[in-house]
Amino acid sequence: MMIQRSITTNLKAFRMVQPHLLKTGTLRTDLLCTISSFLSSCERDFSSITNGNVCFRERLRSGIVDIKKDDAIALFQEMIRSRPLPGLVDFSRFFSAIARTKQFNLVLDFCKQLELNGIAHNIYTLNIMINCFCRCCKTCFAYSVLGKVMKLGYEPDTTTFNTLINGLCLEGKVSKAVVLVDRMVENGCQPDMVTYNSIVNGICRSGDTSLAFDMLRKMEERNVKADVFTYSTIIDSLCRDGCIDAAISLFKEMETKGIKSSVVTYNSLVRGLCKAGKWNDGALLLKDMVSREIVPNVITFNVLLDVFVKEGKLQEANELYKEMITRGISPNIITYNTLMDGYCMQNRLSEANNMLDLMVRNKCSPDIVTFTSLIKGYCMVKRVDDGMKVFRNISKRGLVANAVTYSILVQGFCQSGKIKLAEELFQEMVSHGVLPDVMTYGILLDGLCDNGKLEKALEIFEDLQKSKMDLGIVMYTTIIEGMCKGGKVEDAWNLFCSLPCKGVKPNVMTYTVMISGLCKKGSLSEANILLRKMEEDGNAPNDCTYNTLIRAHLRDGDLTASAKLIEEMKSCGFSADASSIKMVIDMLLSGELDKSFLDMLS
DNA sequence: CTAGGGTTAG
């Protein structure tokens, strides 16, 4: 006991004199550190002996991972009550562990309590606070902490700036972050790899992969090393853009530079390859990964499950699930949601419900995504009322329906012809404070058009155009189609022609819809001109485009033009769809066509 | 002591 007290006293005294010694330079810094850590370790050893069970020092030393809220609160109380009080290094280590579990508000609560207990912050705990405020999207509070840093006489360091820059990038304010980089330099702090990585990540999130590439080159020019993080971020963006070859070549560049890929790099590449239909390459990459002893994790499996499920390969997905269990990888909520969605998409609702039971048994609480998938499953088999029953149960479970949940149900009602209920649900969504987005409006407008309520759709569309909402090409295509089907081909054409000045580029679907409208109106020559124009604009016609035009020409009795289009379509690798074939057969039976025409179709 | 990448639903 005596020994312990004397060491503790020494440590206290030592902490008091340390800044002085540092300032006067009477002792070398590294020596101080050595002694300091020696004393700290003595303190730790004694604490654990006296305490009996594992105390907070022990836990901090062994590293805290995945700490739950209640556990964190208990640990914090223990720290606050312990005498002598733990140092700020201990608090910082503890807070950062909690921050890693994304419980930012909890950390901020603890910081507040530190202040109430008369413990002053240092630059480290202040940096942690800045990070937490940023990650809670309260950047303005983060700035006020920065003010506090300076008021307390601390120099904001590279970490302080990096934390703020990262916060801005995560909020999508990349240009503001770039401005802060300049201010950082003015303050004598050099941007480092971490700075650039945040910026590269922000740029990639904004979808500008080529700009991220430029940033990578800029880093090299400024002799700031890029690391696996930098490369993986860009590789992932390239994969998302569908630029798989570019992703692979960047992957090779990284390896050539001696930067070893991580499981994250492989996860992105495997996903990208599989989504692009290059299954063999994906499998080869997985093999490569395992042979390099990079261990697949739950995300690797989730990615694979997703691509299998999207291909309808549920059998394989189930085998993958078993493989995960065998390897000791715990499935998470995303694993179950992915599988559940697979069953729903195949209309296998009882198995989807079994999946719900399985996840609960395995201690994974279903979330809003789970129930939204299930609702979609019911809607797909035209059981929208059962979908509504699930929907009404969501809030009883403490979950909140979001825009996706409402959108699926609105669509479900529209497709069941219950347009009135769709509109009511849409109103309910708004009154519950869930903001409809472009997708929700697109679904509603599509439903209104399909159910003979073009005027209502156009009314909402007018309002939307006046709003700040960025209407994508899908929305315009929906309205153009609605107008065409509602006999307002002239209006549709005007809207179509106005797209460029609205800054929207028509896609294959838009052209096809417009071509169909022109055909309906009997303007076949204009439709033909539009077919050539879409090619000039870089939109290759698809099977739907060709079939639409072919049927129109057949209806018109222009067999030569039909035959020419059929040949062209076949040369593009497309074939006649069911509706075109039916039309040809009908015409064959009525004697309008001879059999050679049918032969040409196949 | 501080920062950061990859997975699910419309």
XYZ file of C-alpha atoms (C1' of nucleotides) in Angstrom:
612
model
C 0.000 0.000 0.000
C 2.826 2.313 0.942
C 4.612 1.595 -2.301
C 1.505 2.226 -4.307
C 0.846 5.540 -2.652
C 4.360 6.698 -3.183
C 4.271 5.829 -6.864
C 0.927 7.546 -7.304
C 2.267 10.636 -5.561
C 5.356 10.513 -7.730
C 3.240 10.288 -10.819
C 1.159 13.288 -9.785
C 4.230 15.300 -8.980
C 5.814 14.190 -12.197
C 2.827 15.314 -14.233
C 3.038 18.707 -12.605
C 6.674 19.268 -13.373
C 6.658 17.688 -16.807
C 5.601 20.790 -18.805
C 8.182 22.840 -16.951
C 10.965 20.383 -17.697
C 9.928 20.258 -21.299
C 9.927 24.014 -21.608
C 13.321 24.490 -20.025
C 14.723 21.602 -21.969
C 16.577 20.240 -18.956
C 15.562 16.715 -19.847
C 15.191 15.104 -23.235
C 11.671 14.451 -24.367
C 12.108 10.765 -25.134
C 13.571 10.156 -21.715
C 10.578 11.847 -20.167
C 8.276 9.646 -22.139
C 10.090 6.538 -21.040
C 9.829 7.480 -17.406
C 6.256 8.603 -17.772
C 5.166 5.342 -19.315
C 7.140 3.406 -16.675
C 5.301 5.197 -13.927
C 1.970 4.777 -15.669
C 2.526 1.064 -15.991
C 3.320 0.794 -12.283
C 0.130 2.631 -11.562
C -1.777 0.277 -13.817
C -0.319 -2.819 -12.222
C -1.217 -1.705 -8.765
C -4.701 -0.695 -9.716
C -5.417 -4.076 -11.186
C -4.064 -5.868 -8.148
C -6.061 -3.807 -5.697
C -9.223 -3.918 -7.715
C -9.571 -7.661 -7.980
C -11.647 -7.739 -11.159
C -10.711 -6.198 -14.490
C -10.694 -2.449 -14.038
C -10.931 0.296 -16.633
C -7.137 0.656 -16.921
C -6.867 -2.988 -17.785
C -9.636 -2.675 -20.321
C -8.173 0.430 -21.892
C -4.799 -1.247 -22.149
C -6.149 -4.356 -23.814
C -8.067 -2.209 -26.307
C -11.787 -1.615 -26.409
C -13.703 -2.840 -29.422
C -17.424 -2.745 -30.120
C -18.311 -1.278 -26.752
C -22.031 -1.002 -26.048
C -23.641 2.108 -24.637
C -24.391 0.801 -21.122
C -20.946 -0.699 -20.770
C -19.384 2.582 -21.871
C -21.422 4.552 -19.339
C -20.418 2.204 -16.503
C -16.784 2.418 -17.514
C -16.932 6.196 -17.683
C -18.471 6.392 -14.206
C -15.708 4.184 -12.892
C -13.112 6.456 -14.463
C -14.678 9.629 -13.098
C -14.873 8.181 -9.556
C -11.447 6.658 -9.514
C -8.719 8.435 -7.505
C -6.319 9.590 -8.627
C -8.286 10.688 -11.633
C -7.228 9.029 -14.862
C -5.188 11.209 -17.176
C -6.545 12.807 -20.304
C -4.629 10.210 -22.307
C -6.875 7.555 -20.784
C -9.993 9.563 -21.503
C -8.858 10.212 -25.075
C -8.182 6.547 -25.673
C -11.563 5.652 -24.230
C -13.448 8.303 -26.192
C -11.832 7.360 -29.462
C -12.834 3.749 -28.910
C -16.455 4.827 -28.485
C -16.232 7.169 -31.458
C -15.146 4.213 -33.559
C -18.473 2.570 -32.768
C -20.108 5.744 -34.129
C -21.714 6.664 -30.794
C -20.687 10.275 -31.268
C -23.363 11.798 -29.070
C -22.329 9.551 -26.209
C -18.751 10.823 -26.474
C -19.997 14.411 -26.501
C -22.058 13.679 -23.360
C -18.964 12.350 -21.650
C -16.968 15.409 -22.701
C -19.614 17.604 -21.118
C -19.395 15.580 -17.906
C -15.624 15.938 -17.888
C -16.087 19.688 -17.837
C -18.709 19.437 -15.078
C -16.209 17.432 -13.048
C -13.670 20.173 -13.437
C -11.413 18.249 -15.781
C -9.979 20.548 -18.437
C -9.651 19.421 -22.031
C -6.418 19.182 -23.911
C -5.828 19.314 -27.643
C -6.512 15.587 -27.982
C -9.904 15.550 -26.317
C -10.775 18.750 -28.185
C -9.856 17.055 -31.469
C -12.115 14.188 -30.513
C -14.955 16.627 -29.842
C -14.427 18.260 -33.223
C -14.590 14.854 -34.847
C -17.782 13.925 -33.015
C -19.537 17.177 -33.870
C -18.531 16.792 -37.497
C -19.762 13.222 -37.643
C -23.125 14.272 -36.149
C -23.399 16.836 -38.937
C -23.034 19.679 -36.435
C -20.094 21.292 -38.147
C -20.891 24.694 -36.643
C -20.334 23.294 -33.142
C -17.107 21.787 -34.397
C -16.013 25.264 -35.427
C -16.843 26.610 -31.991
C -14.617 23.925 -30.465
C -11.911 25.095 -32.840
C -12.405 28.567 -31.395
C -12.016 27.090 -27.924
C -8.801 25.363 -28.995
C -7.313 28.712 -29.932
C -8.724 30.539 -26.907
C -7.069 27.991 -24.647
C -3.783 28.783 -26.320
C -3.421 25.522 -28.208
C -2.220 25.655 -31.771
C -4.659 23.786 -34.022
C -2.521 20.985 -35.403
C -2.692 18.931 -38.573
C -5.030 16.503 -36.834
C -7.388 19.325 -35.859
C -7.597 20.509 -39.451
C -7.807 16.979 -40.803
C -10.727 16.269 -38.507
C -12.604 19.328 -39.729
C -11.741 18.675 -43.356
C -12.934 15.115 -43.001
C -16.174 16.304 -41.428
C -16.828 18.701 -44.295
C -16.060 16.020 -46.883
C -18.418 13.547 -45.242
C -21.127 16.204 -45.341
C -20.530 16.593 -49.055
C -18.980 20.052 -48.705
C -15.800 19.185 -50.555
C -15.161 22.676 -51.913
C -15.321 24.115 -48.381
C -12.891 21.422 -47.297
C -10.484 22.422 -50.052
C -10.648 26.044 -48.837
C -9.785 24.811 -45.343
C -6.701 23.068 -46.736
C -5.412 26.507 -47.761
C -6.105 27.918 -44.304
C -4.324 24.966 -42.811
C -1.210 25.816 -44.840
C -1.494 29.487 -43.818
C -1.477 28.273 -40.205
C 1.770 26.425 -40.787
C 0.269 22.941 -40.902
C 1.186 20.771 -43.844
C -1.555 18.700 -45.458
C -0.639 15.034 -45.246
C -1.919 11.720 -46.535
C -4.877 11.874 -44.155
C -5.887 15.289 -45.497
C -5.813 14.101 -49.078
C -7.524 10.868 -48.276
C -10.482 12.750 -46.834
C -10.614 14.951 -49.912
C -10.305 11.976 -52.287
C -13.075 10.224 -50.386
C -15.283 13.327 -50.558
C -14.684 13.712 -54.277
C -15.474 10.045 -54.904
C -18.689 10.334 -52.897
C -19.678 13.281 -55.075
C -19.289 10.954 -58.040
C -16.394 12.698 -59.756
C -13.970 9.807 -60.065
C -11.741 11.480 -62.634
C -11.218 14.432 -60.291
C -10.225 11.977 -57.568
C -7.698 10.554 -60.002
C -6.279 14.054 -60.534
C -5.975 14.423 -56.770
C -4.015 11.176 -56.570
C -1.544 12.509 -59.115
C -1.354 15.813 -57.259
C -0.428 13.942 -54.076
C 2.404 12.251 -55.906
C 3.648 15.592 -57.282
C 3.702 17.005 -53.760
C 5.494 13.945 -52.416
C 2.609 12.982 -50.173
C 2.414 9.218 -50.268
C -0.847 7.599 -51.250
C -1.750 4.492 -49.284
C -4.072 1.537 -49.578
C -6.912 3.776 -48.429
C -6.371 6.306 -51.220
C -6.185 3.649 -53.888
C -9.044 1.569 -52.550
C -11.335 4.590 -52.459
C -10.696 5.374 -56.119
C -10.818 1.712 -57.126
C -14.231 1.430 -55.493
C -15.505 4.500 -57.350
C -14.240 3.141 -60.652
C -16.039 -0.134 -59.948
C -19.257 1.746 -59.203
C -18.894 3.674 -62.449
C -18.577 0.344 -64.224
C -14.998 1.130 -65.278
C -13.709 -2.260 -64.239
C -10.652 -2.261 -66.492
C -9.504 1.068 -65.085
C -10.111 -0.251 -61.566
C -8.007 -3.338 -62.244
C -5.190 -1.298 -63.719
C -5.151 1.019 -60.694
C -5.112 -2.062 -58.486
C -2.048 -3.270 -60.378
C -0.403 0.157 -60.140
C -0.884 0.113 -56.407
C 0.611 -3.345 -56.042
C 3.551 -2.380 -58.272
C 4.264 0.481 -55.887
C 4.481 -2.008 -53.052
C 1.182 -1.037 -51.446
C -0.584 -4.203 -50.391
C -4.285 -4.522 -51.094
C -6.624 -5.083 -48.200
C -9.830 -7.016 -47.872
C -11.617 -3.749 -48.693
C -9.843 -3.437 -52.036
C -10.805 -6.986 -52.946
C -14.382 -6.526 -51.813
C -14.832 -3.598 -54.205
C -13.193 -5.398 -57.108
C -15.053 -8.666 -56.618
C -18.334 -6.786 -56.442
C -17.487 -4.716 -59.517
C -16.511 -7.753 -61.573
C -19.577 -9.763 -60.600
C -21.938 -6.852 -61.243
C -20.367 -6.462 -64.675
C -21.150 -10.126 -65.313
C -17.475 -11.135 -65.207
C -18.122 -13.955 -62.779
C -15.027 -15.937 -63.659
C -12.770 -12.970 -63.084
C -14.518 -12.328 -59.783
C -13.927 -15.916 -58.724
C -10.269 -15.716 -59.786
C -9.822 -12.585 -57.725
C -11.359 -14.296 -54.709
C -8.879 -17.137 -55.131
C -6.068 -14.623 -55.438
C -7.241 -12.949 -52.247
C -7.340 -16.172 -50.268
C -3.962 -17.338 -51.604
C -2.457 -14.069 -50.348
C -3.918 -14.797 -46.937
C -6.259 -11.847 -47.069
C -9.207 -13.260 -45.159
C -12.705 -12.710 -46.590
C -14.966 -11.047 -44.056
C -18.689 -10.603 -43.580
C -18.749 -7.854 -46.214
C -17.052 -10.091 -48.770
C -19.784 -12.648 -48.197
C -22.531 -10.050 -48.233
C -21.271 -8.758 -51.568
C -21.267 -12.269 -52.995
C -24.689 -13.019 -51.550
C -26.000 -9.854 -53.145
C -24.726 -10.684 -56.600
C -26.040 -14.249 -56.380
C -29.413 -13.089 -55.144
C -29.676 -10.473 -57.903
C -29.062 -13.267 -60.414
C -31.817 -15.312 -58.797
C -29.300 -17.944 -57.681
C -30.807 -18.562 -54.255
C -29.427 -22.074 -53.969
C -25.874 -20.762 -54.297
C -26.666 -17.918 -51.914
C -27.763 -20.421 -49.292
C -24.583 -22.404 -49.730
C -22.593 -19.219 -49.256
C -24.504 -18.557 -46.067
C -23.566 -22.010 -44.776
C -19.969 -21.382 -45.779
C -19.940 -18.209 -43.687
C -21.108 -20.117 -40.659
C -18.495 -22.813 -41.246
C -15.799 -20.166 -41.401
C -17.011 -18.636 -38.171
C -18.117 -15.380 -39.793
C -21.230 -14.048 -38.076
C -23.936 -12.990 -40.511
C -25.191 -9.482 -39.819
C -28.416 -7.628 -40.565
C -27.293 -6.979 -44.141
C -26.674 -10.682 -44.705
C -30.225 -11.514 -43.667
C -31.779 -8.575 -45.477
C -30.034 -9.580 -48.679
C -31.277 -13.159 -48.431
C -34.748 -12.001 -47.470
C -34.859 -9.711 -50.484
C -33.820 -12.637 -52.665
C -36.805 -14.689 -51.541
C -39.160 -11.740 -51.952
C -37.961 -11.093 -55.482
C -38.724 -14.706 -56.362
C -42.184 -14.404 -54.803
C -41.205 -16.996 -52.198
C -42.908 -15.228 -49.340
C -43.152 -18.061 -46.839
C -39.404 -18.596 -47.106
C -38.910 -14.853 -46.736
C -40.894 -15.024 -43.520
C -38.809 -17.987 -42.399
C -35.756 -15.818 -42.925
C -37.324 -13.246 -40.635
C -37.616 -15.900 -37.912
C -34.060 -17.088 -38.512
C -32.588 -13.650 -38.112
C -34.472 -13.064 -34.880
C -33.287 -16.459 -33.582
C -29.744 -15.427 -34.422
C -30.068 -12.226 -32.399
C -30.327 -9.910 -35.375
C -33.251 -7.522 -35.013
C -35.039 -6.836 -38.290
C -34.806 -3.207 -39.315
C -36.735 -0.960 -41.681
C -34.932 -2.428 -44.699
C -36.063 -5.927 -43.694
C -39.703 -4.919 -43.510
C -39.524 -2.803 -46.625
C -38.294 -5.826 -48.582
C -41.072 -7.943 -47.166
C -43.659 -5.308 -48.100
C -42.242 -5.202 -51.606
C -42.588 -8.990 -51.735
C -46.298 -8.725 -50.914
C -46.791 -5.915 -53.434
C -45.140 -7.967 -56.159
C -47.697 -10.738 -55.777
C -50.468 -8.141 -55.690
C -51.044 -8.594 -51.965
C -50.711 -4.907 -51.193
C -53.192 -5.237 -48.318
C -50.892 -7.736 -46.604
C -48.091 -5.301 -47.288
C -50.103 -2.650 -45.473
C -50.537 -4.983 -42.492
C -46.756 -5.314 -42.229
C -46.484 -1.558 -42.650
C -48.865 -0.887 -39.756
C -46.786 -3.168 -37.557
C -43.551 -1.306 -38.234
C -44.143 1.488 -35.735
C -45.198 -0.997 -33.061
C -41.668 -2.319 -33.272
C -40.239 1.135 -32.790
C -39.139 1.404 -36.405
C -39.877 4.347 -38.658
C -41.023 3.994 -42.254
C -38.915 6.030 -44.648
C -39.321 7.302 -48.201
C -38.449 3.880 -49.624
C -41.090 2.115 -47.535
C -43.792 4.571 -48.575
C -42.677 4.541 -52.208
C -43.014 0.778 -52.446
C -46.521 0.881 -51.012
C -47.585 3.806 -53.174
C -46.355 1.830 -56.164
C -48.100 -1.281 -54.906
C -51.439 0.554 -54.712
C -50.910 2.146 -58.125
C -50.171 -1.198 -59.732
C -53.255 -2.714 -58.146
C -55.332 0.096 -59.608
C -56.059 1.508 -56.135
C -54.978 5.004 -57.052
C -57.085 6.614 -54.355
C -55.313 4.647 -51.624
C -51.968 5.476 -53.217
C -52.741 9.183 -53.022
C -53.902 8.861 -49.423
C -50.737 7.076 -48.408
C -48.689 9.714 -50.134
C -50.493 12.348 -48.052
C -49.903 10.320 -44.896
C -46.210 10.221 -45.736
C -46.045 13.996 -46.022
C -48.037 14.568 -42.845
C -45.724 12.208 -40.966
C -42.800 14.378 -41.971
C -41.234 11.881 -44.359
C -40.023 13.875 -47.326
C -40.909 12.404 -50.706
C -37.929 12.490 -53.036
C -37.629 12.344 -56.830
C -38.138 8.600 -56.796
C -41.333 8.824 -54.722
C -42.749 11.505 -57.007
C -41.722 9.492 -60.051
C -43.668 6.496 -58.754
C -46.714 8.599 -57.893
C -46.771 10.407 -61.242
C -46.291 7.156 -63.119
C -49.191 5.668 -61.162
C -51.439 8.649 -61.837
C -50.684 8.494 -65.576
C -51.298 4.746 -65.689
C -54.606 5.170 -63.915
C -56.010 7.785 -66.252
C -55.221 10.786 -64.063
C -52.870 12.604 -66.398
C -54.201 16.032 -65.430
C -53.453 15.436 -61.749
C -49.978 14.201 -62.651
C -49.309 17.287 -64.761
C -50.444 19.552 -61.921
C -47.929 17.990 -59.533
C -45.297 18.002 -62.253
C -45.726 21.772 -62.728
C -45.226 22.325 -58.994
C -42.163 20.105 -59.014
C -40.622 22.077 -61.843
C -40.998 25.218 -59.778
C -39.461 23.512 -56.737
C -35.754 23.174 -56.098
C -35.892 19.427 -56.593
C -33.514 18.149 -59.216
C -35.793 16.228 -61.581
C -33.891 13.497 -63.310
C -34.468 12.175 -66.798
C -36.612 9.357 -65.434
C -39.220 11.845 -64.204
C -39.339 13.633 -67.553
C -39.588 10.313 -69.358
C -42.503 9.337 -67.131
C -44.367 12.538 -67.986
C -43.556 12.298 -71.699
C -44.897 8.756 -71.690
C -47.986 9.817 -69.768
C -48.657 12.603 -72.248
C -48.214 10.265 -75.208
C -50.525 7.649 -73.749
C -53.032 10.345 -72.859
C -53.161 11.478 -76.477
C -51.114 14.647 -75.918
C -48.262 13.714 -78.236
C -47.799 17.351 -79.260
C -47.205 18.411 -75.625
C -44.921 15.426 -75.139
C -42.891 16.459 -78.166
C -42.557 20.017 -76.857
C -41.391 18.755 -73.480
C -38.986 16.369 -75.187
C -37.504 19.216 -77.245
C -37.134 21.396 -74.149
C -34.995 18.831 -72.307
C -31.590 20.194 -73.410
C -32.334 23.677 -72.045
C -33.362 22.083 -68.747
C -29.926 20.515 -68.639
C -31.308 16.978 -68.893
C -30.034 14.420 -71.364
C -32.610 12.067 -72.879
C -31.646 8.392 -72.625
C -32.660 5.303 -74.624
C -35.881 5.046 -72.657
C -36.818 8.682 -73.338
C -36.215 8.296 -77.071
C -38.120 5.024 -77.173
C -41.098 6.532 -75.368
C -41.108 9.524 -77.718
C -40.750 7.309 -80.783
C -43.678 5.266 -79.538
C -45.732 8.425 -79.114
C -44.961 9.611 -82.631
C -45.907 6.190 -83.991
C -49.166 6.297 -82.088
C -49.950 9.650 -83.640
C -49.184 8.191 -87.060
C -46.055 10.287 -87.606
C -43.962 7.344 -88.746
C -41.481 9.355 -90.749
C -40.756 11.579 -87.731
C -40.339 8.461 -85.619
C -37.804 7.132 -88.131
C -35.908 10.420 -88.057
C -35.799 10.247 -84.244
C -34.365 6.729 -84.443
C -31.408 8.064 -86.434
C -31.095 11.102 -84.197
C -30.802 9.001 -81.069
C -27.935 7.101 -82.633
C -26.221 10.387 -83.477
C -26.677 11.446 -79.859
C -24.865 8.349 -78.700
C -27.913 6.404 -77.510
C -27.957 2.984 -79.126
C -31.531 1.806 -79.745
C -32.442 -1.327 -77.789
C -34.846 -4.181 -78.495
C -37.733 -2.146 -77.133
C -37.015 0.718 -79.547
C -36.882 -1.596 -82.559
C -39.950 -3.603 -81.622
C -41.968 -0.425 -81.129
C -41.044 0.847 -84.593
C -41.487 -2.536 -86.268
C -45.025 -2.932 -84.940
C -45.880 0.596 -86.009
C -44.707 -0.053 -89.567
C -46.545 -3.373 -89.692
C -49.719 -1.670 -88.506
C -49.169 0.877 -91.235
C -48.853 -1.917 -93.775
C -45.347 -0.891 -94.773
C -43.836 -4.375 -95.095
C -40.617 -3.198 -96.728
C -39.797 -0.781 -93.919
C -40.699 -3.441 -91.315
C -38.466 -5.998 -92.961
C -35.568 -3.557 -93.102
C -35.936 -2.722 -89.401
C -36.111 -6.406 -88.501
C -32.841 -7.050 -90.294
C -31.234 -4.082 -88.586
C -32.488 -5.225 -85.186
C -31.178 -8.752 -85.743
C -27.786 -7.406 -86.775
C -27.656 -5.597 -83.428
C -28.227 -8.893 -81.645
C -31.844 -8.223 -80.646
C -34.900 -10.227 -81.536
C -38.623 -9.755 -81.904
C -40.528 -9.667 -78.630
C -43.711 -11.593 -77.831
C -45.959 -8.734 -78.829
C -44.325 -8.334 -82.261
C -44.467 -12.061 -82.916
C -48.145 -12.152 -81.994
C -48.848 -9.323 -84.390
C -47.061 -11.091 -87.249
C -48.927 -14.331 -86.579
C -52.271 -12.517 -86.491
C -51.463 -10.834 -89.793
C -50.340 -14.175 -91.212
C -53.654 -15.755 -90.258
C -55.638 -12.931 -91.776
C -53.609 -13.177 -94.950
C -51.934 -9.777 -94.711
C -48.495 -11.407 -94.574
C -46.979 -14.545 -96.003
C -44.989 -17.160 -94.152
C -41.597 -15.902 -95.314
C -42.068 -12.934 -93.023
C -42.375 -15.144 -89.973
C -39.240 -17.014 -91.016
C -37.371 -13.750 -91.196
C -38.356 -12.934 -87.618
C -36.576 -15.899 -86.097
C -3.849 11.307 -28.539
C -6.355 12.603 -33.577
C -8.586 10.841 -39.454
C -10.123 7.646 -43.351
C -12.211 3.075 -47.619
C -15.966 -1.815 -48.775
C -22.237 -4.704 -47.941
C -29.073 -4.488 -48.090
C -34.773 -2.017 -49.765
C -38.094 2.272 -53.988
